Amino acid sequence: FSDAFVADNDPDDFEAYLNAAFSKSKLNEALLNPHSSFYFVYKGNDLVGYLKLNVNEAQSDLKGEDSIELERIYVVQEFQGKGIGKEMLMYAKRLAAKTTKAFLWLGVWERNKGAIKFYEQNGFSKFGMHPYYVGKDKQMDWLMRFDLINFNEE
């Protein structure tokens, strides 16, 4: 997260967000939540990316039983552009398709044009917006969805 967004945010707001969202207690809580699942990608012994899926009440916005949230998907900057993110996204789609959920959804910062394009190229479409706070800074995220009905691997 830090690699992707530190340069585009106020340093004080960004630090406040990191301290709240990625504190040890917050991470432990997320790891122990039975409605959240984490998946890690390694190259050798190096962690190069991870993703987090949420269902039911663990979802950050939509709480419906027909959806699964891709809350986080990150690749370490030096490994971006190597197809890792695309493989991770396909893995998330496969996992989601094995459930009885109708769609996979995510939130992406409206100013993150590269990520929006990436998700659109991978079958996601915009369906709404919601606020996302980085410290005291109210930002807007596009909500994007991928329909799992009739999903087959491209």
PDB file of C-alpha atoms in Angstrom:
ATOM      1  CA  PHE A   1       0.000   0.000   0.000  1.00  0.00           C
ATOM      2  CA  SER A   2       2.720   2.391   0.988  1.00  0.00           C
ATOM      3  CA  ASP A   3       4.652   1.855  -2.266  1.00  0.00           C
ATOM      4  CA  ALA A   4       1.554   2.605  -4.312  1.00  0.00           C
ATOM      5  CA  PHE A   5       0.176   5.675  -2.561  1.00  0.00           C
ATOM      6  CA  VAL A   6       2.678   7.498  -0.344  1.00  0.00           C
ATOM      7  CA  ALA A   7       3.636  10.034  -3.024  1.00  0.00           C
ATOM      8  CA  ASP A   8       0.005  10.990  -3.729  1.00  0.00           C
ATOM      9  CA  ASN A   9      -1.098  11.762  -0.179  1.00  0.00           C
ATOM     10  CA  ASP A  10      -0.470  14.294   2.560  1.00  0.00           C
ATOM     11  CA  PRO A  11       2.304  12.816   4.764  1.00  0.00           C
ATOM     12  CA  ASP A  12       0.410  13.373   8.040  1.00  0.00           C
ATOM     13  CA  ASP A  13      -2.840  11.883   6.717  1.00  0.00           C
ATOM     14  CA  PHE A  14      -0.956   8.979   5.186  1.00  0.00           C
ATOM     15  CA  GLU A  15       0.913   8.194   8.400  1.00  0.00           C
ATOM     16  CA  ALA A  16      -2.317   8.360  10.414  1.00  0.00           C
ATOM     17  CA  TYR A  17      -3.971   5.970   7.966  1.00  0.00           C
ATOM     18  CA  LEU A  18      -1.079   3.489   8.048  1.00  0.00           C
ATOM     19  CA  ASN A  19      -0.995   3.535  11.856  1.00  0.00           C
ATOM     20  CA  ALA A  20      -4.733   2.816  12.021  1.00  0.00           C
ATOM     21  CA  ALA A  21      -5.186   0.390   9.117  1.00  0.00           C
ATOM     22  CA  PHE A  22      -1.985  -1.619   9.434  1.00  0.00           C
ATOM     23  CA  SER A  23      -1.366  -1.693  13.184  1.00  0.00           C
ATOM     24  CA  LYS A  24      -0.403  -5.041  14.709  1.00  0.00           C
ATOM     25  CA  SER A  25      -3.776  -5.369  16.426  1.00  0.00           C
ATOM     26  CA  LYS A  26      -5.690  -4.515  13.229  1.00  0.00           C
ATOM     27  CA  LEU A  27      -3.680  -7.037  11.214  1.00  0.00           C
ATOM     28  CA  ASN A  28      -4.159  -9.734  13.878  1.00  0.00           C
ATOM     29  CA  GLU A  29      -7.890  -9.044  13.919  1.00  0.00           C
ATOM     30  CA  ALA A  30      -8.059  -9.390  10.125  1.00  0.00           C
ATOM     31  CA  LEU A  31      -5.965 -12.567  10.077  1.00  0.00           C
ATOM     32  CA  LEU A  32      -8.212 -14.165  12.708  1.00  0.00           C
ATOM     33  CA  ASN A  33     -11.489 -13.158  11.040  1.00  0.00           C
ATOM     34  CA  PRO A  34     -13.113 -16.332   9.647  1.00  0.00           C
ATOM     35  CA  HIS A  35     -14.741 -14.242   6.890  1.00  0.00           C
ATOM     36  CA  SER A  36     -11.413 -12.933   5.541  1.00  0.00           C
ATOM     37  CA  SER A  37      -8.752 -14.865   3.659  1.00  0.00           C
ATOM     38  CA  PHE A  38      -5.204 -13.786   2.840  1.00  0.00           C
ATOM     39  CA  TYR A  39      -3.048 -15.175   0.029  1.00  0.00           C
ATOM     40  CA  PHE A  40       0.660 -14.413  -0.255  1.00  0.00           C
ATOM     41  CA  VAL A  41       2.957 -14.563  -3.282  1.00  0.00           C
ATOM     42  CA  TYR A  42       6.641 -15.309  -2.837  1.00  0.00           C
ATOM     43  CA  LYS A  43       9.582 -15.292  -5.198  1.00  0.00           C
ATOM     44  CA  GLY A  44      12.084 -17.474  -3.414  1.00  0.00           C
ATOM     45  CA  ASN A  45      11.989 -16.263   0.182  1.00  0.00           C
ATOM     46  CA  ASP A  46      10.799 -12.758  -0.722  1.00  0.00           C
ATOM     47  CA  LEU A  47       7.184 -11.713  -0.251  1.00  0.00           C
ATOM     48  CA  VAL A  48       6.288  -9.952  -3.512  1.00  0.00           C
ATOM     49  CA  GLY A  49       2.520  -9.568  -3.201  1.00  0.00           C
ATOM     50  CA  TYR A  50      -0.663 -10.433  -1.382  1.00  0.00           C
ATOM     51  CA  LEU A  51      -4.401 -10.302  -1.720  1.00  0.00           C
ATOM     52  CA  LYS A  52      -7.250 -10.313   0.755  1.00  0.00           C
ATOM     53  CA  LEU A  53     -10.777 -11.587   0.137  1.00  0.00           C
ATOM     54  CA  ASN A  54     -13.758 -10.825   2.389  1.00  0.00           C
ATOM     55  CA  VAL A  55     -17.238 -12.323   2.616  1.00  0.00           C
ATOM     56  CA  ASN A  56     -20.323 -11.518   4.665  1.00  0.00           C
ATOM     57  CA  GLU A  57     -19.799  -8.929   7.432  1.00  0.00           C
ATOM     58  CA  ALA A  58     -16.040  -8.721   6.776  1.00  0.00           C
ATOM     59  CA  GLN A  59     -16.762  -6.816   3.566  1.00  0.00           C
ATOM     60  CA  SER A  60     -15.933  -3.146   3.865  1.00  0.00           C
ATOM     61  CA  ASP A  61     -19.032  -1.782   2.155  1.00  0.00           C
ATOM     62  CA  LEU A  62     -21.429  -4.205   0.511  1.00  0.00           C
ATOM     63  CA  LYS A  63     -22.426  -6.781   3.074  1.00  0.00           C
ATOM     64  CA  GLY A  64     -24.637  -8.929   0.872  1.00  0.00           C
ATOM     65  CA  GLU A  65     -24.541 -12.685   0.737  1.00  0.00           C
ATOM     66  CA  ASP A  66     -24.194 -12.652  -3.057  1.00  0.00           C
ATOM     67  CA  SER A  67     -20.856 -10.808  -3.126  1.00  0.00           C
ATOM     68  CA  ILE A  68     -17.215 -11.350  -2.258  1.00  0.00           C
ATOM     69  CA  GLU A  69     -14.828  -8.431  -1.828  1.00  0.00           C
ATOM     70  CA  LEU A  70     -11.276  -8.209  -3.092  1.00  0.00           C
ATOM     71  CA  GLU A  71     -10.237  -5.715  -0.414  1.00  0.00           C
ATOM     72  CA  ARG A  72      -6.516  -5.712  -1.081  1.00  0.00           C
ATOM     73  CA  ILE A  73      -4.285  -6.753  -3.946  1.00  0.00           C
ATOM     74  CA  TYR A  74      -0.746  -5.443  -3.926  1.00  0.00           C
ATOM     75  CA  VAL A  75       2.496  -6.291  -5.692  1.00  0.00           C
ATOM     76  CA  VAL A  76       5.825  -4.906  -4.468  1.00  0.00           C
ATOM     77  CA  GLN A  77       6.858  -2.119  -6.841  1.00  0.00           C
ATOM     78  CA  GLU A  78       9.980  -3.814  -8.207  1.00  0.00           C
ATOM     79  CA  PHE A  79       7.869  -6.813  -9.269  1.00  0.00           C
ATOM     80  CA  GLN A  80       5.109  -4.829 -10.986  1.00  0.00           C
ATOM     81  CA  GLY A  81       4.732  -5.177 -14.750  1.00  0.00           C
ATOM     82  CA  LYS A  82       5.767  -8.845 -14.687  1.00  0.00           C
ATOM     83  CA  GLY A  83       2.270 -10.357 -14.820  1.00  0.00           C
ATOM     84  CA  ILE A  84       2.120 -11.147 -11.095  1.00  0.00           C
ATOM     85  CA  GLY A  85      -0.856  -8.855 -10.463  1.00  0.00           C
ATOM     86  CA  LYS A  86      -2.772 -10.353 -13.377  1.00  0.00           C
ATOM     87  CA  GLU A  87      -2.118 -13.881 -12.083  1.00  0.00           C
ATOM     88  CA  MET A  88      -3.180 -12.841  -8.583  1.00  0.00           C
ATOM     89  CA  LEU A  89      -6.389 -11.324  -9.935  1.00  0.00           C
ATOM     90  CA  MET A  90      -7.138 -14.491 -11.904  1.00  0.00           C
ATOM     91  CA  TYR A  91      -6.512 -16.532  -8.752  1.00  0.00           C
ATOM     92  CA  ALA A  92      -8.977 -14.323  -6.856  1.00  0.00           C
ATOM     93  CA  LYS A  93     -11.550 -14.835  -9.629  1.00  0.00           C
ATOM     94  CA  ARG A  94     -11.059 -18.611  -9.490  1.00  0.00           C
ATOM     95  CA  LEU A  95     -11.472 -18.668  -5.712  1.00  0.00           C
ATOM     96  CA  ALA A  96     -14.559 -16.462  -5.896  1.00  0.00           C
ATOM     97  CA  ALA A  97     -16.070 -18.599  -8.666  1.00  0.00           C
ATOM     98  CA  LYS A  98     -15.856 -21.676  -6.407  1.00  0.00           C
ATOM     99  CA  THR A  99     -18.278 -20.002  -3.997  1.00  0.00           C
ATOM    100  CA  THR A 100     -21.994 -19.439  -4.481  1.00  0.00           C
ATOM    101  CA  LYS A 101     -21.422 -15.689  -4.810  1.00  0.00           C
ATOM    102  CA  ALA A 102     -22.746 -13.792  -7.834  1.00  0.00           C
ATOM    103  CA  PHE A 103     -19.951 -11.248  -8.131  1.00  0.00           C
ATOM    104  CA  LEU A 104     -16.498 -10.201  -6.976  1.00  0.00           C
ATOM    105  CA  TRP A 105     -16.122  -6.515  -6.179  1.00  0.00           C
ATOM    106  CA  LEU A 106     -13.471  -4.019  -5.150  1.00  0.00           C
ATOM    107  CA  GLY A 107     -12.905  -0.333  -4.506  1.00  0.00           C
ATOM    108  CA  VAL A 108     -10.234   1.576  -6.417  1.00  0.00           C
ATOM    109  CA  TRP A 109      -9.207   5.207  -5.932  1.00  0.00           C
ATOM    110  CA  GLU A 110     -10.746   7.363  -8.649  1.00  0.00           C
ATOM    111  CA  ARG A 111      -7.314   8.943  -9.314  1.00  0.00           C
ATOM    112  CA  ASN A 112      -5.602   5.569  -9.819  1.00  0.00           C
ATOM    113  CA  LYS A 113      -6.156   5.486 -13.584  1.00  0.00           C
ATOM    114  CA  GLY A 114      -3.676   2.640 -14.153  1.00  0.00           C
ATOM    115  CA  ALA A 115      -5.471   0.346 -11.714  1.00  0.00           C
ATOM    116  CA  ILE A 116      -8.893   1.254 -13.123  1.00  0.00           C
ATOM    117  CA  LYS A 117      -7.680   0.393 -16.630  1.00  0.00           C
ATOM    118  CA  PHE A 118      -6.148  -2.874 -15.344  1.00  0.00           C
ATOM    119  CA  TYR A 119      -9.422  -3.938 -13.732  1.00  0.00           C
ATOM    120  CA  GLU A 120     -11.472  -2.961 -16.793  1.00  0.00           C
ATOM    121  CA  GLN A 121      -9.117  -4.962 -19.033  1.00  0.00           C
ATOM    122  CA  ASN A 122      -9.711  -7.910 -16.717  1.00  0.00           C
ATOM    123  CA  GLY A 123     -13.492  -7.835 -16.920  1.00  0.00           C
ATOM    124  CA  PHE A 124     -14.477  -5.494 -14.073  1.00  0.00           C
ATOM    125  CA  SER A 125     -16.997  -2.692 -14.579  1.00  0.00           C
ATOM    126  CA  LYS A 126     -17.819   0.376 -12.493  1.00  0.00           C
ATOM    127  CA  PHE A 127     -21.100   0.304 -10.590  1.00  0.00           C
ATOM    128  CA  GLY A 128     -20.854   3.057  -7.987  1.00  0.00           C
ATOM    129  CA  MET A 129     -18.622   5.089  -5.709  1.00  0.00           C
ATOM    130  CA  HIS A 130     -17.910   5.287  -1.995  1.00  0.00           C
ATOM    131  CA  PRO A 131     -15.766   7.482   0.259  1.00  0.00           C
ATOM    132  CA  TYR A 132     -12.430   6.207   1.512  1.00  0.00           C
ATOM    133  CA  TYR A 133     -10.574   8.098   4.207  1.00  0.00           C
ATOM    134  CA  VAL A 134      -6.801   8.389   4.310  1.00  0.00           C
ATOM    135  CA  GLY A 135      -6.369  10.091   7.654  1.00  0.00           C
ATOM    136  CA  LYS A 136      -8.734  13.071   7.494  1.00  0.00           C
ATOM    137  CA  ASP A 137      -8.591  13.221   3.692  1.00  0.00           C
ATOM    138  CA  LYS A 138     -11.875  12.062   2.141  1.00  0.00           C
ATOM    139  CA  GLN A 139     -11.138  10.375  -1.164  1.00  0.00           C
ATOM    140  CA  MET A 140     -13.530   8.670  -3.528  1.00  0.00           C
ATOM    141  CA  ASP A 141     -13.222   5.098  -4.751  1.00  0.00           C
ATOM    142  CA  TRP A 142     -14.886   3.590  -7.761  1.00  0.00           C
ATOM    143  CA  LEU A 143     -16.709   0.397  -6.884  1.00  0.00           C
ATOM    144  CA  MET A 144     -16.039  -2.183  -9.585  1.00  0.00           C
ATOM    145  CA  ARG A 145     -17.493  -5.651 -10.026  1.00  0.00           C
ATOM    146  CA  PHE A 146     -16.768  -8.837 -11.899  1.00  0.00           C
ATOM    147  CA  ASP A 147     -19.753 -11.095 -12.512  1.00  0.00           C
ATOM    148  CA  LEU A 148     -19.043 -14.687 -11.525  1.00  0.00           C
ATOM    149  CA  ILE A 149     -22.091 -16.160 -13.253  1.00  0.00           C
ATOM    150  CA  ASN A 150     -20.874 -18.060 -16.313  1.00  0.00           C
ATOM    151  CA  PHE A 151     -17.242 -17.258 -15.460  1.00  0.00           C
ATOM    152  CA  ASN A 152     -14.774 -19.388 -17.328  1.00  0.00           C
ATOM    153  CA  GLU A 153     -11.072 -18.761 -17.452  1.00  0.00           C
ATOM    154  CA  GLU A 154     -10.096 -16.658 -20.418  1.00  0.00           C
TER     155      GLU A 154
END
